Amino acid sequence: MFTSHLTPEQVFTPRLAEVNKEMYVSRPHLEKALKTALRGHLHLIIHGESGTGKSWLYKQTFQNSGVSFMVANLANASRLGSISAELKNLVDREEGTEKTAYTEAKSAGVSAGIAKADLVHTGQYQIGKMEPFEGCLKHLHELSKGHPSILVFDNLEAAFTEPLLKELADLLILCDDERYSKYKVKILIVGVPSGVKEYFYKTPHHATVANRLVELPEITRLEKSECDALVNRGFSDKLKYAIDDLPALLKHVGWITDRAPQVVHEYCLELAFLCEDSQRITITDISQADDDWLKKSQYYAYSVVESHMNERDTKAGRRNQTIYALSLCEGEQFKATEVEELVRQEFPESTVGTILNLPQMLSQLSKGERPLVRRSPKGDAFAFMDPRYRMVLRAMLKKNEERVEKRPISR
Ligand SMILES: Nc1ncnc2c1ncn2[C@@H]1O[C@H](COP(=O)(O)OP(=O)(O)OP(=O)(O)O)[C@@H](O)[C@H]1O
Ligand SMILES: [Mg+2]
């Protein structure tokens, strides 16, 4: 049998910072929105839950369209105490690379004079002497040869201290100043949705800042066809595994992972390891992968769900039925009436002619030390506390007639 030379961990990479071009699935709608926004006059902001593919999206889109960019990590800014310190890091790193290239060229005796002339010409040695923000802008300007380029501030949620928010606001405002605007660099801010909302709320001069930013559509889960493409490409094209029932596999992965890119990789990696010897995926393997995935990467979420389930399986186990119904909800928010409909539909015998107090049940699930759901700001709906809970519910709960059973996992 022909075997692939790629290993599962080369194909499925749940937390890889650089884009693996061979596994990147295109998200045409989002990529287009980003490219169009680049042509406008405002700075940009992208938001989406963790693991939805924000960083891969902008990196791939910029690289594909030849847009030069540099990424400042606000988590690092927070650690170092200022955004300037992180920008200085970036400048130093770039300068280090240039110096090494120059030294290597010189020691190899290759056109050292030209290399040196180039460096002096592009001013690489000077950017380190500028204040870091201007140094970054100048470097980007030179990289992009005068075309618009991007300075990314990623992980906005890591920068929620007053001094950092003020510094970021100042940098945005400074971009309008002629001394800086001449470099034609746009700013892109990236963060999780709650972080972005909080940002607008907390940031100093928020009206001035909001006025300079355009918000891109939220990055959410993959489209069904994109998720299918990812799974198929990984298992069939790259790993060359035989798949007994491809439609069933695609459906299952999409369902369990809720099509969140990072989780798709996580789950598929478990399945790929499991089938590495046989190079074949059977239905039994898929069920075993659910177990492995729950055990290895979802242990915390599993224990949260478990803590909300009925201890003993009382009559109809109404609470368990409610939790099961939650796993079927597709939208981000769900109303009590919608959940009630699902409970009645899934458990017709034990609910007929019975009053179900779903608002109260949901309210209970939103309480305690580790709540499963939370009330929406308006108070008329609920959402999962963590998007992972929905995925874990889907992998761990099974319906057996009118009862709900949980998949035990060994600890
Ligand atoms: N378009 C894509 N095609 C295939 N895989 C993807 C895609 N986008 C993201 N992924 C997968 O999801 C993982 C997480 O993506 P990424 O790091 O971009 O998420 P993020 O939204 O920036 O998360 P965080 O907020 O935690 O930084 C990637 O490492 C990759 O495995
Ligand atoms: Mg990211």
XYZ file of C-alpha atoms and ligand atoms in Angstrom:
443
model
C 0.000 0.000 0.000
C 1.195 3.495 -0.748
C 1.842 5.359 2.467
C 2.128 9.087 2.946
C 5.323 10.625 4.239
C 3.428 13.176 6.225
C 2.729 12.549 9.892
C -0.569 13.449 11.591
C 1.022 16.337 13.477
C 2.354 17.836 10.246
C -1.117 17.854 8.773
C -3.329 18.767 11.709
C -1.850 21.638 13.677
C -4.313 23.001 16.237
C -2.122 25.801 17.542
C 0.380 26.679 14.894
C 1.224 30.384 14.643
C 2.466 30.368 11.060
C -0.006 29.423 8.377
C 0.417 25.952 6.934
C -0.362 26.897 3.361
C -1.147 23.361 2.315
C -3.859 23.031 4.930
C -5.289 26.537 4.841
C -8.853 26.474 3.555
C -9.965 29.604 1.837
C -12.697 31.693 3.416
C -13.602 33.802 0.400
C -16.204 35.985 2.056
C -13.959 37.001 4.968
C -10.846 37.353 2.828
C -12.702 39.650 0.476
C -14.025 41.772 3.342
C -10.465 42.147 4.617
C -9.026 42.995 1.214
C -11.722 45.560 0.555
C -11.225 47.161 3.951
C -7.511 47.501 3.188
C -8.379 49.819 0.349
C -10.426 52.167 2.533
C -8.963 54.997 4.526
C -9.659 53.622 8.003
C -7.671 51.353 10.275
C -9.153 47.894 10.820
C -10.383 45.769 13.641
C -11.057 42.005 13.470
C -12.819 40.056 16.158
C -13.796 36.436 16.683
C -13.660 33.839 19.464
C -10.330 32.217 20.198
C -9.444 29.552 17.644
C -11.793 30.768 14.898
C -8.825 31.529 12.648
C -8.312 35.303 12.917
C -4.526 35.167 12.844
C -4.370 32.652 10.000
C -6.885 34.688 8.041
C -4.981 37.949 8.046
C -1.579 36.318 7.596
C -2.705 34.268 4.616
C -4.665 37.120 3.031
C -1.769 39.573 3.355
C 0.811 37.071 2.142
C -1.342 36.107 -0.834
C -1.941 39.662 -1.855
C 1.668 40.718 -1.331
C 0.885 43.105 1.512
C 3.810 43.631 3.881
C 2.958 43.375 7.549
C 4.483 43.074 10.999
C 2.764 41.597 14.039
C 3.055 43.134 17.490
C 1.766 40.774 20.148
C -0.086 42.706 22.825
C 0.377 39.823 25.260
C 4.070 40.531 25.022
C 3.459 44.280 25.334
C 1.599 43.571 28.537
C 4.473 41.454 29.829
C 7.070 44.058 28.905
C 5.009 46.929 30.294
C 4.433 48.912 27.101
C 3.560 48.598 23.444
C 6.708 50.530 22.602
C 8.812 47.836 24.225
C 7.187 45.208 22.005
C 7.656 47.415 18.934
C 11.290 47.832 19.866
C 11.574 44.054 19.959
C 10.223 43.874 16.432
C 12.614 46.510 15.162
C 15.585 44.858 16.891
C 14.668 41.507 15.431
C 14.418 42.918 11.916
C 17.702 44.707 12.344
C 19.311 41.521 13.690
C 18.196 39.641 10.600
C 19.601 42.333 8.351
C 22.908 42.422 10.193
C 23.246 38.657 9.997
C 22.507 38.724 6.293
C 25.125 41.434 5.839
C 27.747 39.619 7.928
C 27.103 36.361 6.123
C 27.379 38.031 2.768
C 30.597 39.706 3.847
C 32.220 36.598 5.280
C 31.272 34.700 2.153
C 32.970 37.465 0.219
C 29.895 37.945 -1.924
C 29.278 41.454 -3.081
C 29.852 42.745 0.399
C 30.119 46.253 -0.921
C 26.742 46.012 -2.570
C 25.134 44.454 0.473
C 26.482 47.248 2.588
C 25.398 49.864 0.122
C 21.908 48.342 0.103
C 21.685 48.463 3.857
C 22.784 52.034 4.022
C 20.448 52.846 1.202
C 17.399 51.265 2.843
C 18.417 52.739 6.165
C 18.090 49.441 8.017
C 20.722 50.475 10.510
C 18.866 53.653 11.304
C 15.485 52.349 12.295
C 16.827 51.091 15.596
C 17.741 54.625 16.515
C 14.260 55.973 15.883
C 11.550 55.710 18.456
C 10.153 52.199 18.021
C 6.761 53.125 16.531
C 8.279 55.242 13.807
C 10.996 52.618 13.344
C 8.331 49.994 12.614
C 6.443 52.250 10.222
C 9.612 53.142 8.366
C 10.671 49.527 8.136
C 7.262 48.530 6.761
C 7.361 51.401 4.311
C 10.699 50.191 3.000
C 9.605 46.569 2.855
C 6.506 47.438 0.870
C 8.370 49.810 -1.412
C 5.856 52.530 -0.777
C 2.721 50.397 -1.131
C 0.305 50.371 1.797
C 1.409 48.011 4.542
C 0.031 46.851 7.874
C 1.123 46.937 11.487
C -0.936 44.323 13.350
C -1.691 44.493 17.055
C -2.821 40.969 17.882
C -4.410 39.669 21.105
C -6.073 42.902 22.120
C -7.672 41.229 25.138
C -4.215 40.871 26.695
C -3.765 44.641 26.829
C -6.530 45.741 29.130
C -4.636 47.991 31.425
C -5.205 51.689 31.305
C -1.675 52.640 30.231
C -1.634 50.124 27.368
C -5.057 51.156 26.086
C -4.008 54.774 26.215
C -0.808 53.990 24.375
C -2.712 52.130 21.651
C -5.193 54.991 21.296
C -2.311 57.454 21.002
C -0.613 55.389 18.309
C -3.816 55.254 16.272
C -4.287 58.968 16.540
C -0.631 59.609 15.706
C -1.044 57.788 12.397
C -2.867 60.872 11.140
C 0.103 63.083 11.880
C 2.044 63.828 8.746
C 5.310 62.664 10.261
C 3.805 59.182 10.526
C 1.146 59.119 7.803
C 3.818 59.497 5.137
C 4.802 55.862 5.724
C 1.344 54.722 4.521
C 0.954 52.084 7.204
C -2.467 50.941 8.384
C -3.130 49.474 11.782
C -5.014 46.216 12.248
C -6.273 45.362 15.727
C -7.227 41.736 16.427
C -9.052 40.332 19.439
C -11.866 38.231 20.866
C -15.384 39.772 20.696
C -15.773 40.487 24.390
C -12.310 42.045 24.333
C -13.195 44.317 21.456
C -16.412 45.495 23.094
C -14.588 46.171 26.319
C -11.915 47.968 24.344
C -14.325 50.478 22.912
C -15.884 50.937 26.280
C -12.690 51.386 28.253
C -10.381 53.093 25.862
C -9.592 56.745 26.417
C -10.916 59.091 23.709
C -13.059 56.210 22.505
C -15.063 58.328 20.083
C -11.884 59.575 18.414
C -10.571 56.023 18.205
C -13.835 54.465 16.967
C -13.936 57.136 14.320
C -10.701 55.866 12.850
C -11.543 52.162 12.823
C -13.669 49.965 10.608
C -14.907 46.699 12.075
C -14.810 43.617 9.870
C -17.591 41.005 10.071
C -17.073 38.719 13.051
C -14.912 35.677 12.348
C -16.976 32.668 13.345
C -17.009 28.986 12.516
C -16.155 27.624 9.080
C -18.835 27.172 6.457
C -19.877 23.556 6.034
C -18.072 23.231 2.684
C -14.894 24.742 4.186
C -14.930 22.341 7.110
C -15.498 19.379 4.767
C -12.624 20.549 2.588
C -10.304 20.723 5.596
C -11.140 17.218 6.837
C -11.026 15.697 3.384
C -7.770 17.371 2.449
C -6.113 16.273 5.677
C -7.150 12.630 5.678
C -7.455 11.843 1.985
C -5.022 14.119 0.140
C -2.294 14.510 2.728
C -2.370 11.444 4.967
C -3.866 9.215 2.289
C -5.986 7.263 4.735
C -8.804 5.103 3.416
C -12.168 6.263 4.776
C -14.973 3.720 5.140
C -17.777 6.263 5.221
C -16.646 9.732 4.160
C -20.053 11.485 4.393
C -20.499 10.144 7.935
C -17.017 11.321 8.919
C -17.578 14.823 7.525
C -20.930 15.127 9.233
C -19.590 13.914 12.552
C -16.532 16.185 12.597
C -18.640 19.211 11.655
C -21.118 18.409 14.391
C -18.737 17.679 17.274
C -16.379 20.572 16.562
C -19.111 23.033 15.657
C -16.779 23.798 12.721
C -14.388 25.873 14.831
C -11.098 25.619 12.896
C -8.821 25.000 15.832
C -11.087 22.307 17.230
C -11.404 20.654 13.822
C -7.614 20.296 13.797
C -7.592 19.091 17.406
C -10.206 16.430 16.842
C -8.772 15.276 13.513
C -5.322 15.005 15.056
C -6.666 12.529 17.620
C -8.392 10.534 14.922
C -5.289 10.623 12.717
C -3.092 9.282 15.531
C -5.582 6.561 16.228
C -5.588 5.356 12.636
C -1.902 5.844 11.943
C -1.075 2.139 11.819
C -4.066 0.976 9.841
C -4.136 4.061 7.568
C -7.880 3.531 7.519
C -10.794 5.193 9.312
C -13.688 3.011 10.416
C -16.879 3.990 12.259
C -15.484 2.425 15.443
C -12.386 4.606 15.173
C -14.562 7.707 15.073
C -16.276 6.744 18.295
C -12.907 6.008 19.920
C -11.616 9.402 18.749
C -14.497 11.104 20.583
C -13.242 9.448 23.753
C -9.616 10.367 23.193
C -10.468 13.939 22.331
C -12.692 14.378 25.404
C -10.107 12.826 27.651
C -7.056 14.635 26.355
C -8.198 18.092 25.424
C -11.636 18.665 26.908
C -11.231 17.417 30.391
C -12.155 20.675 32.088
C -15.282 21.236 29.973
C -16.292 17.631 30.546
C -16.117 18.075 34.287
C -18.161 21.295 34.123
C -20.933 19.542 32.206
C -20.772 16.583 34.533
C -21.175 18.815 37.572
C -24.477 20.101 36.171
C -25.983 16.726 35.377
C -28.462 14.981 37.647
C -26.527 12.948 40.150
C -28.921 10.073 40.019
C -31.029 9.410 37.041
C -34.324 10.572 38.477
C -37.590 9.795 36.703
C -37.176 11.631 33.461
C -33.893 13.290 34.346
C -35.351 16.595 33.266
C -32.169 18.491 33.845
C -30.205 16.038 31.724
C -32.821 16.286 29.012
C -32.458 20.057 29.067
C -28.683 19.828 28.800
C -29.047 17.405 25.907
C -31.435 19.803 24.170
C -28.857 22.571 24.576
C -26.351 20.494 22.627
C -28.761 20.565 19.676
C -29.085 24.347 19.598
C -27.269 25.814 16.638
C -27.429 29.537 17.298
C -25.154 31.447 19.579
C -28.073 32.353 21.830
C -31.114 30.306 22.724
C -34.408 31.253 24.306
C -36.246 29.123 26.857
C -39.124 28.546 24.418
C -36.732 27.198 21.795
C -35.084 24.836 24.287
C -38.491 23.688 25.530
C -39.525 22.816 22.001
C -36.396 20.715 21.617
C -36.937 18.926 24.927
C -40.505 18.047 23.925
C -39.449 16.942 20.476
C -36.606 14.724 21.709
C -38.399 13.276 24.729
C -42.064 13.167 23.703
C -43.231 10.468 26.106
C -41.911 11.886 29.343
C -42.957 15.452 28.554
C -46.492 14.988 27.243
C -49.056 16.851 29.337
C -46.341 18.084 31.712
C -45.426 21.647 32.516
C -41.706 22.172 31.980
C -40.259 25.140 33.713
C -37.458 25.806 31.262
C -36.698 29.399 32.320
C -36.054 28.133 35.828
C -34.014 25.188 34.598
C -31.808 27.414 32.453
C -31.439 29.851 35.258
C -30.138 27.030 37.489
C -27.604 26.071 34.840
C -26.356 29.651 34.855
C -25.563 29.533 38.564
C -22.879 27.974 40.712
C -19.134 28.160 40.660
C -18.815 26.875 37.113
C -21.973 27.860 35.222
C -22.765 26.113 31.963
C -24.705 28.984 30.405
C -25.072 32.681 30.970
C -27.916 35.064 30.463
C -27.689 37.414 27.485
C -27.214 41.094 28.292
C -30.888 41.751 27.462
C -31.859 38.921 29.796
C -34.266 37.205 27.412
C -31.935 34.470 26.142
C -28.972 32.327 27.175
C -25.606 31.430 25.655
C -22.917 28.917 26.582
C -20.362 30.268 29.007
C -17.690 28.815 26.769
C -18.257 27.798 23.131
C -16.451 24.533 23.905
C -19.274 23.363 26.132
C -21.554 22.824 23.171
C -18.941 20.665 21.428
C -18.271 18.646 24.542
C -22.002 18.082 25.090
C -22.259 16.754 21.559
C -19.407 14.311 22.079
C -20.308 13.165 25.582
C -24.118 12.813 25.638
C -26.115 10.024 24.103
C -29.867 9.647 24.055
C -31.308 6.305 25.014
C -35.055 6.569 24.476
C -36.210 9.066 27.083
C -33.011 9.059 29.087
C -29.744 10.840 28.577
C -26.507 8.982 29.149
C -23.048 10.354 29.389
C -20.033 8.746 27.847
C -17.796 7.788 30.729
C -14.164 8.722 30.332
C -11.396 7.064 32.250
C -9.278 9.412 34.340
N -8.536 28.914 7.176
C -8.071 27.886 7.893
N -7.873 26.685 7.328
C -7.437 25.630 8.020
N -7.146 25.702 9.333
C -7.324 26.850 9.985
C -7.785 28.012 9.301
N -7.845 29.020 10.180
C -7.448 28.528 11.364
N -7.121 27.227 11.258
C -6.676 26.348 12.370
O -7.114 26.897 13.595
C -5.989 27.203 14.430
C -6.262 28.494 15.160
O -6.265 29.567 14.238
P -5.790 31.025 14.669
O -4.567 30.930 15.480
O -5.784 31.834 13.449
O -7.020 31.421 15.620
P -7.254 32.804 16.369
O -8.664 33.200 16.074
O -6.184 33.765 16.007
O -7.152 32.359 17.901
P -6.644 33.227 19.174
O -7.704 34.251 19.450
O -6.566 32.199 20.263
O -5.337 33.831 18.784
C -4.801 27.238 13.505
O -3.619 26.878 14.185
C -5.167 26.209 12.470
O -4.865 24.946 12.956
Mg -4.604 34.646 17.054
